[in-house]
Coordinates of C-alpha atoms in Angstrom, one line a residue:
X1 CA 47.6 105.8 83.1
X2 CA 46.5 109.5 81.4
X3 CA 44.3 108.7 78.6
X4 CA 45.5 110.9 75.3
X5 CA 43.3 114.4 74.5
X6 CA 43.3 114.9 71.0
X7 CA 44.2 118.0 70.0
X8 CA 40.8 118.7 68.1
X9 CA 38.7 118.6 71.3
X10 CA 41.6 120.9 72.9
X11 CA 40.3 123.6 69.7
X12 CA 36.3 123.1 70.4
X13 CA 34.8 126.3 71.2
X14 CA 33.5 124.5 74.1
X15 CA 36.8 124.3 75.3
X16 CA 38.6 125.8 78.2
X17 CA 41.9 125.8 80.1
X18 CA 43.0 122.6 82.1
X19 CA 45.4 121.1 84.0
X20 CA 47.1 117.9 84.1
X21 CA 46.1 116.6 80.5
X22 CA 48.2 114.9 77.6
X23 CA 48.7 115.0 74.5
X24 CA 50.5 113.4 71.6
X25 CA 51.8 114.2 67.7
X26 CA 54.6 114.9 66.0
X27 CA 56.4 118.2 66.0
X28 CA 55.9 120.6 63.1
X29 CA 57.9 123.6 64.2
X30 CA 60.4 124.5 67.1
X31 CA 62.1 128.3 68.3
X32 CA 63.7 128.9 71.0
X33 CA 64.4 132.4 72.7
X34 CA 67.1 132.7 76.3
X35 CA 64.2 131.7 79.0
X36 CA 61.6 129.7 76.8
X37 CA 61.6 127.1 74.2
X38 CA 58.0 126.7 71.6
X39 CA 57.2 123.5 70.1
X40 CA 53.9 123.0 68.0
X41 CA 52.9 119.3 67.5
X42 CA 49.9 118.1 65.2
X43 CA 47.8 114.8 65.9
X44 CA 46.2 114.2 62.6
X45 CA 42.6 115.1 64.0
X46 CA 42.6 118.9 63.1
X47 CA 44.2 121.7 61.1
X48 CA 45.2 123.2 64.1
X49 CA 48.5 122.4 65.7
X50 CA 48.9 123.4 69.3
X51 CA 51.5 125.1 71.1
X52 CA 53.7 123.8 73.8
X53 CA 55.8 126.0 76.1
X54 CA 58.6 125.1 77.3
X55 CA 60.4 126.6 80.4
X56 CA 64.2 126.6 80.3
X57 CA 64.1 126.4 84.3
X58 CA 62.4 123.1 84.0
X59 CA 63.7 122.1 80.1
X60 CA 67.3 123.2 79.2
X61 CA 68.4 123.8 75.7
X62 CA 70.2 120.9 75.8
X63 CA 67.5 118.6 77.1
X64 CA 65.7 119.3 73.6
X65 CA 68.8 118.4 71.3
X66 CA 66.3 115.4 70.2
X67 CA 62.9 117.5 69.6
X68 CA 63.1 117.5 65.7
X69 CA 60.9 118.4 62.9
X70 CA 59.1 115.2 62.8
X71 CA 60.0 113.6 65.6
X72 CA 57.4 111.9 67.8
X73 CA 56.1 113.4 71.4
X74 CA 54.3 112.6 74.4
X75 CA 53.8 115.7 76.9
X76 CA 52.1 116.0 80.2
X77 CA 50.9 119.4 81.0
X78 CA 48.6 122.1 82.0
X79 CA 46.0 123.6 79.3
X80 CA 46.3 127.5 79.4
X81 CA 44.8 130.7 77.8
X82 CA 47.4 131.6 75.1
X83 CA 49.5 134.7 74.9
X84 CA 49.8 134.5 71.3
X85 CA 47.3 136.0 68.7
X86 CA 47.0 132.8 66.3
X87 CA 45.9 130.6 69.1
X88 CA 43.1 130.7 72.5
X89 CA 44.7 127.9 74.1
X90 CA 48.4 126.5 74.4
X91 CA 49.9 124.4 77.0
X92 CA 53.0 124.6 79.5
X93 CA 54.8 121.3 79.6
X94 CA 55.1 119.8 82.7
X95 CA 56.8 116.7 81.4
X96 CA 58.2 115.5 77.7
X97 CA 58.8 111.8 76.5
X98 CA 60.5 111.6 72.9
X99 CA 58.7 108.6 71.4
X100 CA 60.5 108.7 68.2
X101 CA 62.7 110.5 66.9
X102 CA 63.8 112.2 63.9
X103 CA 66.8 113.4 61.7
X104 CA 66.7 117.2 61.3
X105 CA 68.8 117.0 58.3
X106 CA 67.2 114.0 56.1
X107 CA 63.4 114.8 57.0
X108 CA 61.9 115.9 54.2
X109 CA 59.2 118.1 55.6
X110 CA 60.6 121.2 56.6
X111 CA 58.3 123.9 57.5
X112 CA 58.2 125.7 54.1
X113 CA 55.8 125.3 51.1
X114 CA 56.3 122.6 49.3
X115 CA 55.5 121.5 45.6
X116 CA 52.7 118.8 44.8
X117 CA 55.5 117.5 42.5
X118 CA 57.6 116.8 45.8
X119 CA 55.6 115.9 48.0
X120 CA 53.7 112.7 45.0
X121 CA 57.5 111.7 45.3
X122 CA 57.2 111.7 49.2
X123 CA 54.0 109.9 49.6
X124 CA 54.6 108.1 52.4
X125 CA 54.8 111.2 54.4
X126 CA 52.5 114.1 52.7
X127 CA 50.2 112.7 54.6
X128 CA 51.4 114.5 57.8
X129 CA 51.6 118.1 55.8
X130 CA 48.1 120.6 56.6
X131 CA 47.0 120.2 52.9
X132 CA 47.3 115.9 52.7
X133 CA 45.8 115.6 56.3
X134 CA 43.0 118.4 55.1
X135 CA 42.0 116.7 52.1
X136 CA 42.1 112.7 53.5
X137 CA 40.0 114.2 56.5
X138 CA 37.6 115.4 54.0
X139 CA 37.8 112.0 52.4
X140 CA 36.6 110.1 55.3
X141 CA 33.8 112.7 56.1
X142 CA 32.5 111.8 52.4
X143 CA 32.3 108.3 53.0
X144 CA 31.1 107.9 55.9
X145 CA 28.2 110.4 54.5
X146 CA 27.9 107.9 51.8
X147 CA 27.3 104.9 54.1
X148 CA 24.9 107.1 56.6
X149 CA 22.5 108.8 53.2
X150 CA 21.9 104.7 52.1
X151 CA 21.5 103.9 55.6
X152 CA 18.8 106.3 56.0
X153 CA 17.0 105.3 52.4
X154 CA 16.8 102.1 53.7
X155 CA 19.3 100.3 51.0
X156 CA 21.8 97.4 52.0
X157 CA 25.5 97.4 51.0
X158 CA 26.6 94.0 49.5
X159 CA 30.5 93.6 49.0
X160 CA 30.7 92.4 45.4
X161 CA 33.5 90.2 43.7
X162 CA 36.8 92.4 43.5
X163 CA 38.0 89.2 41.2
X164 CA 35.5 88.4 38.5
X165 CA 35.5 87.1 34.9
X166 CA 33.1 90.3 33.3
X167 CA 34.4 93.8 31.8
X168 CA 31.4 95.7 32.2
X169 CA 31.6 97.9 30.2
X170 CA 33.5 96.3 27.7
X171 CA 36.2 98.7 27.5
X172 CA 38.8 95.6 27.7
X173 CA 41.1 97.6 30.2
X174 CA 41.9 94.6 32.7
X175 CA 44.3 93.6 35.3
X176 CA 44.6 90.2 34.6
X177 CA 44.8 87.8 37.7
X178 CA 46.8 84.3 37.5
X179 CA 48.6 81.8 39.8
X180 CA 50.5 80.6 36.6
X181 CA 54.1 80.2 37.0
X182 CA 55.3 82.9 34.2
X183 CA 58.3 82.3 33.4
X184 CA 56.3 78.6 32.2
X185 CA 53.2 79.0 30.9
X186 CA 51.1 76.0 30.3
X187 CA 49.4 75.5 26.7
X188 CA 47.1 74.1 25.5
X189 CA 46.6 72.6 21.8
X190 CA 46.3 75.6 19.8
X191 CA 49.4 77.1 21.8
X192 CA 47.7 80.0 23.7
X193 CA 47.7 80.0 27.6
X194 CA 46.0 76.7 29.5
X195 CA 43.7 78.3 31.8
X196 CA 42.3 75.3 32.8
X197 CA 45.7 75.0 34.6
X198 CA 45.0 78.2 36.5
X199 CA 43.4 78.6 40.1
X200 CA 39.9 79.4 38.8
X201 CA 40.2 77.0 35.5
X202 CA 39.7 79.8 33.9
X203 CA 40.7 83.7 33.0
X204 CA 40.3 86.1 35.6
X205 CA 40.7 89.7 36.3
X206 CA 40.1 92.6 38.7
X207 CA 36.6 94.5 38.3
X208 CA 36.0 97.1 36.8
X209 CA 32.7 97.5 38.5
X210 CA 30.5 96.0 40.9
X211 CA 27.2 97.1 38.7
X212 CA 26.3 93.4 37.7
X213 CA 26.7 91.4 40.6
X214 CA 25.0 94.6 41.7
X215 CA 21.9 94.0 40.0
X216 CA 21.6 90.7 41.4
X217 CA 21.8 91.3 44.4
X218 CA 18.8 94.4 44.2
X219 CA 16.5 91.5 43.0
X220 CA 16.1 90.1 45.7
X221 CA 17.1 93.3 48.6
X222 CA 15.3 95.7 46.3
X223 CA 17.7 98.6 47.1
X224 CA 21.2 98.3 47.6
X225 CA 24.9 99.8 47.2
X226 CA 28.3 99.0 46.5
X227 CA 31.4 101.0 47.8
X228 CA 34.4 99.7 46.7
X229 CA 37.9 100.0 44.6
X230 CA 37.7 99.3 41.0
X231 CA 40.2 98.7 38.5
X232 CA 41.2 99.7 34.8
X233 CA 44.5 98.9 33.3
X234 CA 44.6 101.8 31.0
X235 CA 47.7 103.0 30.6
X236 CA 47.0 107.4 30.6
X237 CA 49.4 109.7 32.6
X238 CA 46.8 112.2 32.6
X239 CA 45.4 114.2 36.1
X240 CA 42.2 112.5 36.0
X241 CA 43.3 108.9 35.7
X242 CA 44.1 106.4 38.1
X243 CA 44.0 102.9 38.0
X244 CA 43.0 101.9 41.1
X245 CA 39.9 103.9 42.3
X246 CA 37.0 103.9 44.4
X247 CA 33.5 103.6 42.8
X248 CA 29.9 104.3 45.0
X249 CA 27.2 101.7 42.7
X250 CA 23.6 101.4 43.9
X251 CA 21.1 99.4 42.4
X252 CA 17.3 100.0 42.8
X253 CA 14.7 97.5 42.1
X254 CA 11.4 98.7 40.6
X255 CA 13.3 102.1 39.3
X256 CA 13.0 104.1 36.2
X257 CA 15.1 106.6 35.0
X258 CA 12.7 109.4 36.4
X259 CA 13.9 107.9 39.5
X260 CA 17.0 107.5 39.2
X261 CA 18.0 110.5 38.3
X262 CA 15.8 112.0 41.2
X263 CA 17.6 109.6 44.0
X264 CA 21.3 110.4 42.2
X265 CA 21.0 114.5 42.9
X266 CA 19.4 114.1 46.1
X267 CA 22.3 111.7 46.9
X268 CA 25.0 114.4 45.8
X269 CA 23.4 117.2 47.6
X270 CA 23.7 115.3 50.7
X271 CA 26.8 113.9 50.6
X272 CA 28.3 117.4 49.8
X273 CA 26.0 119.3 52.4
X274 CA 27.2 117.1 55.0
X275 CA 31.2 118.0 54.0
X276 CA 30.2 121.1 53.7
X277 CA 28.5 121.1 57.4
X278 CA 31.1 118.7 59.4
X279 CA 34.7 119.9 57.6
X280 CA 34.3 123.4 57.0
X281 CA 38.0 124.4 58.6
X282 CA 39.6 121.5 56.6
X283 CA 37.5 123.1 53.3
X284 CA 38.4 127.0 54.1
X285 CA 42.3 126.0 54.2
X286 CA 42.0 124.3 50.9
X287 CA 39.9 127.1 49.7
X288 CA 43.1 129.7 50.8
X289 CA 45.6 127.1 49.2
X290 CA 43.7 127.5 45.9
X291 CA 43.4 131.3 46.0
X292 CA 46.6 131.6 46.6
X293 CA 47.9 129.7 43.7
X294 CA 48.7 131.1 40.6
X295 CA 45.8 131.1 38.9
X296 CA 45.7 130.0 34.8
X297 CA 43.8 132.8 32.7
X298 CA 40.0 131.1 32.1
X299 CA 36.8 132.3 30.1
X300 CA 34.6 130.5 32.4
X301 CA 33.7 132.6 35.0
X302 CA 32.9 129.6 37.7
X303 CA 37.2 128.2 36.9
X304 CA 37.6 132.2 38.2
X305 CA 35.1 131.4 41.8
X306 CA 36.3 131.0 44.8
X307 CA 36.1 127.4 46.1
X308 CA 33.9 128.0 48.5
X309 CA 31.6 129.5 46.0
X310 CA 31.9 126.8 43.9
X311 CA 30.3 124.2 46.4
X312 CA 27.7 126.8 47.9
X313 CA 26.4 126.9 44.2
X314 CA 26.0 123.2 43.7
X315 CA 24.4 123.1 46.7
X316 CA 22.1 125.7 46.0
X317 CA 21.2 125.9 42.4
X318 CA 19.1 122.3 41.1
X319 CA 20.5 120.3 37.9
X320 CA 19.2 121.0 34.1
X321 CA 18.0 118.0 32.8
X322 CA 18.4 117.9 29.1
X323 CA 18.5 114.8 26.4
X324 CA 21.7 114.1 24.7
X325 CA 19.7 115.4 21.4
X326 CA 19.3 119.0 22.9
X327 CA 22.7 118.9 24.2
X328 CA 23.7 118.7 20.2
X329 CA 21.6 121.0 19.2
X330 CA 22.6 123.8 21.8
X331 CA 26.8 122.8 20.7
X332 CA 25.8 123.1 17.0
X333 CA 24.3 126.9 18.1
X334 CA 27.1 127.7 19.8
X335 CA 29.9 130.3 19.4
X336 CA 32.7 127.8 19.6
X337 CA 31.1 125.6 17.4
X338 CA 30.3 128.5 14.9
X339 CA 34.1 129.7 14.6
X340 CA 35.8 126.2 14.9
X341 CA 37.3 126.5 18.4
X342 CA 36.3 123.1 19.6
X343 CA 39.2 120.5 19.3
X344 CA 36.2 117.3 18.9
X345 CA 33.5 117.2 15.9
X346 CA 30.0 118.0 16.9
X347 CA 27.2 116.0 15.4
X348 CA 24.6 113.5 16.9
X349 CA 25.7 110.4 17.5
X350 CA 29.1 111.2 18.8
X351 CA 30.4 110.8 22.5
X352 CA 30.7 114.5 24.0
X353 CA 34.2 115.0 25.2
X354 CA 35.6 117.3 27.9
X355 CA 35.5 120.5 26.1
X356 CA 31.8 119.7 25.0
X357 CA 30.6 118.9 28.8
X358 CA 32.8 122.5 29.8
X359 CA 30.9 124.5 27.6
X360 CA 27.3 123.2 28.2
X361 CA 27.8 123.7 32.1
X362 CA 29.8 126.1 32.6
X363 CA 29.1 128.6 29.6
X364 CA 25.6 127.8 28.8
X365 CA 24.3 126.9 32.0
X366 CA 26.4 127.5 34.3
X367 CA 25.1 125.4 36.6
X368 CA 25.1 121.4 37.1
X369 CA 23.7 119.5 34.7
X370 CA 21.8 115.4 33.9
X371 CA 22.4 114.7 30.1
X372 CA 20.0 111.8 29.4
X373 CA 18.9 109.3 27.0
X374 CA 22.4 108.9 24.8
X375 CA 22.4 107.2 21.4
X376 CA 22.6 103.3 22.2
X377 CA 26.1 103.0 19.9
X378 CA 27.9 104.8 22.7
X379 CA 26.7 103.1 25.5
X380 CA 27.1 99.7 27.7
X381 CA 25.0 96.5 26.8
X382 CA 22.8 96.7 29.6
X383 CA 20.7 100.0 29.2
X384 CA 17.2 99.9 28.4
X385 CA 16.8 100.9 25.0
X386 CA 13.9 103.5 24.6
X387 CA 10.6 103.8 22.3
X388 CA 12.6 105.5 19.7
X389 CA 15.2 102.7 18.8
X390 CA 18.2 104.7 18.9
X391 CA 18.7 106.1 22.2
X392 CA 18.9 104.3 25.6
X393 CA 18.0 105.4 29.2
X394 CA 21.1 107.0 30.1
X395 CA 22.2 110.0 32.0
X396 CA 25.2 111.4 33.3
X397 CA 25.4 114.5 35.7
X398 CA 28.2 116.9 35.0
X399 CA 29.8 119.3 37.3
X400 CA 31.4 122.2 36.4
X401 CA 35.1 121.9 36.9
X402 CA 35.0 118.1 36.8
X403 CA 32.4 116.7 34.2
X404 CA 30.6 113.7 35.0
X405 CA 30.4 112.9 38.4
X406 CA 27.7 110.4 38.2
X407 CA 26.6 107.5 35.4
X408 CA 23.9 105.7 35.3
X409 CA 21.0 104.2 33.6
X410 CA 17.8 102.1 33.6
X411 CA 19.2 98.9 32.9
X412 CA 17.0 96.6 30.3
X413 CA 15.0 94.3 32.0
X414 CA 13.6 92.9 29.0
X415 CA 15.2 89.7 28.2
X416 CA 14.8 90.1 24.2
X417 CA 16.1 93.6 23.9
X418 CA 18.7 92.6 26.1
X419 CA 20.1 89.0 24.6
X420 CA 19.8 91.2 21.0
X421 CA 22.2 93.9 22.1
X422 CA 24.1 91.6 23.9
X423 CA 24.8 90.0 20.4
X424 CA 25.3 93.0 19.3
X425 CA 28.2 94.3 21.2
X426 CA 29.8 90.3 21.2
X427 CA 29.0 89.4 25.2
X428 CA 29.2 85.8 25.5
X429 CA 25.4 84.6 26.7
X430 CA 26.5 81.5 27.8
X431 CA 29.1 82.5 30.0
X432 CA 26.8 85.3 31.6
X433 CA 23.7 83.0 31.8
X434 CA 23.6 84.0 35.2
X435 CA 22.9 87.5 34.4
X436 CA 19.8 86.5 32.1
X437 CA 18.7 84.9 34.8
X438 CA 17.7 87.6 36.4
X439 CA 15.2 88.5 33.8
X440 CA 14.1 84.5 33.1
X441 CA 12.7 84.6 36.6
X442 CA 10.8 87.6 38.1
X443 CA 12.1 90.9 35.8
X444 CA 11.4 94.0 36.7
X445 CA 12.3 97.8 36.1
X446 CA 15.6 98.4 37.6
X447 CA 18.1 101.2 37.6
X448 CA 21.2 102.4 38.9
X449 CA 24.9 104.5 38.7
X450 CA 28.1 104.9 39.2
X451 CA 29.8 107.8 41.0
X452 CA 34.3 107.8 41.3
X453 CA 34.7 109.2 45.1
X454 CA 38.0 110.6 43.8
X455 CA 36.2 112.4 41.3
X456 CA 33.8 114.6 43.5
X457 CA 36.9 114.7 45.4
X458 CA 38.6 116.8 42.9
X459 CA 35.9 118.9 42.7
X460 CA 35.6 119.3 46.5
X461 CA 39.0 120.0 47.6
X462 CA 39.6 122.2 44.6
X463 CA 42.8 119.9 43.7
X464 CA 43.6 119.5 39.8
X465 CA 45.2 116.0 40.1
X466 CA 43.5 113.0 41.2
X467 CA 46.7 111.5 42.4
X468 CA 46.3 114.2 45.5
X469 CA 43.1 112.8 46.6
X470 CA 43.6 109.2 47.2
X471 CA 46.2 108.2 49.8
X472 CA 48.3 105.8 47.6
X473 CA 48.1 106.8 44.1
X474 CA 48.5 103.8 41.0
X475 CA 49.2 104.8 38.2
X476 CA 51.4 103.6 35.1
X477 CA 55.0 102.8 36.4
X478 CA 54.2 103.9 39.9
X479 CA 53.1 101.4 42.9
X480 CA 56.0 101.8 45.3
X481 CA 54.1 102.9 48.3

């Protein structure tokens, strides 16, 4: 048996012609012309689609009535210099084996551009079109550059509860999980549902985060990560929304926010420099997607950059760190601000929306940027509350383009501060006793964050819908593939 050459060692630029080799894909193109016959076929490992030449004294027209757009191949051949100008290497089939075919007429993927719009509505097979296979290539690349950065920090991965009884953050988006028969819902005594009766005896949903279970887990590993899809039922059609999604959460034991924040860039540099490294041909055809879009008219000069430019800066310039307070201050001095043209109220104490974040990074700064230390009424239950009273450890890095990439705080290891603000924002003690726990016995200074993969994704692939960066979108009225 011939083992399979992929087509991407075929395009190495170590590569040279050989005979007797074979390859596999599925057809993307066919011509003919009265002595020869072209196929290209992709495989899914590259951009690059190679050529196949077919001989009509050894292939007849009619011999390839069944070599479709989409069809399925197997061909046995001999590697050779190309004649062409848009390829070094091609091959000259010596043998063909249809392995499935394909309907000319129904397949959707002709070879023309086509819309975003068609191709969310052909999902099962986008995936086979140069931008899809580009940008899930890219995907991998960014996960497996996750895995190998912890790896080398010495931190663990731990798979934490996908089904779980805490919100988090307290946002109340949940998927709710039962075994209850629906159309008979058991009661109890005051008429609401009889959880008791349920597989878990009591309510259960899908997590909206693996930080808590997270934190446990660092107190006695000292430094670990979670990598994982995350849920949130909330019901928003926009491009940045999904509701299934996949969330990167380490946890580091003896951590301030100094630290933190230090780990979390050095994390995104490397996770981007090793895209950048390993999938530049995948990034320079998104990159001549994008440019050659129409563009909307912006003020910001970096929505104007290339997207190659784009990445190059974030992985040359360093973040601004800046407290939440100077963040108001420099919004309250600004030209928007001055003659009305921001859509959100400025004033401390508010939660900067996306226009806010726009302007401080890619006006002001123009560069990325950490916004720490956020007033405690707009955050989560679990940050360390600082000297002042009114602020907690917080930070977020934004990007331009994107916003916040990255969340993340000290978390409050003091049991007092925490069981206060736990009454404060109503989390049930007794139900998360566990969680105290972990500051009865053996407390100490620990922090962490948050980073959505699909959201760096966005910012990576130069895509403006998070639906086009995650293979099987969910989103309100759409599971169907």
């Amino acid at each position: 048996m011939i083992a399979n050459t992929p087509i991407v060692s075929i395009f190495h630029p170590s590569s040279k012609p050989k005979n007797n080799i074979q390859v596999q894909g599925w057809i993307r193109n066919k011509r003919n012309s009265k002595q020869i016959s072209f196929i290209t076929i992709n495989d899914g490992s590259c951009l690059q689609s190679l050529q196949i030449v077919l001989d009509h004294s050894q292939f007849s027209e009619s011999s390839s009535k069944d070599w479709h757009i989409g069809a399925s191949v197997q061909i046995f051949g001999d590697l050779v210099a190309s004649q062409g100008a848009k390829q070094t290497l091609e091959m000259q089939a010596k043998s063909i084996q249809l392995l499935g075919a394909s309907n000319t007429t129904t397949y959707p993927l002709q070879p023309k551009k086509h819309s975003l719009d068609f191709l969310r509505e052909n999902i099962h097979l986008r995936i086979r079109t140069n931008t899809f296979s580009a940008i899930f290539r890219i995907r991998h690349a960014l996960s497996f550059a996750i895995h190998q950065y912890f790896h080398e920090k010495n931190f663990f991965c731990v798979h934490t509860p996908i089904l779980t009884q805490n919100d988090t953050e307290g946002a109340g988006e949940l998927f709710k999980v039962t075994t209850l028969p629906l159309n008979n819902v058991p009661k109890n005594e005051q008429q609401t549902v009889d959880f008791s009766k349920d597989f878990f005896s009591k309510k259960c949903h899908l997590t909206v985060s693996g930080q808590l279970h997270g934190e446990i887990a660092a107190m006695g590993l000292g430094k670990i990560y979670t990598f994982g899809p995350t849920f949130r039922a909330e019901n928003s059609n926009t491009t940045r929304h999904l509701a299934e999604f996949w969330m990167v959460e380490p946890e580091m034991a003896f951590y301030d926010l100094h630290n933190n924040i230090t780990l979390a860039t050095d994390f995104l540099k490397y996770i981007i420099g090793y895209v950048w490294d390993t999938c530049k041909e995948d990034l320079c055809f998104l990159a001549q997607r994008k440019n050659s879009s129409p563009c909307k008219q912006s003020s910001t000069a970096f929505d104007n950059m290339p997207l190659m430019d784009k990445i190059q800066q974030i992985l040359t310039k360093p973040c601004i760190i800046i407290s939440y307070t100077e963040a108001i201050a420099i919004l309250e001095k600004s030209q928007p601000y001055k003659k009305n043209k921001f859509q959100y109220p400025i004033k401390w104490g508010i939660d900067l929306q996306a226009e806010h974040e726009k302007y401080l990074v890619e006006k002001y700064f123009q560069q990325p940027v950490v916004i720490t230390d956020y007033p405690q009424s707009i955050k989560a239950f679990y940050m360390r509350q600082n000297e002042d009273g009114k602020t907690v450890a917080a930070m977020d890095i934004l990007f331009p383009g994107v916003g916040e990439v990255i969340g993340g705080s000290q978390r409050e290891e003091r049991i007092d501060y925490l069981s206060k603000a736990m009454q404060y924002w109503k989390v049930d003690q007794e139900k998360m006793s566990w969680y105290l726990d972990t500051r009865r016995f053996g407390t100490v200074p620990h922090s962490g964050f948050g980073m959505g993969l699909e959201r760096l994704l966005l910012f990576l692939t130069g895509m403006e819908n998070i639906r086009d960066v995650v293979p099987f979108p969910r989103t309100p009225g759409k599971i169907d593939c």
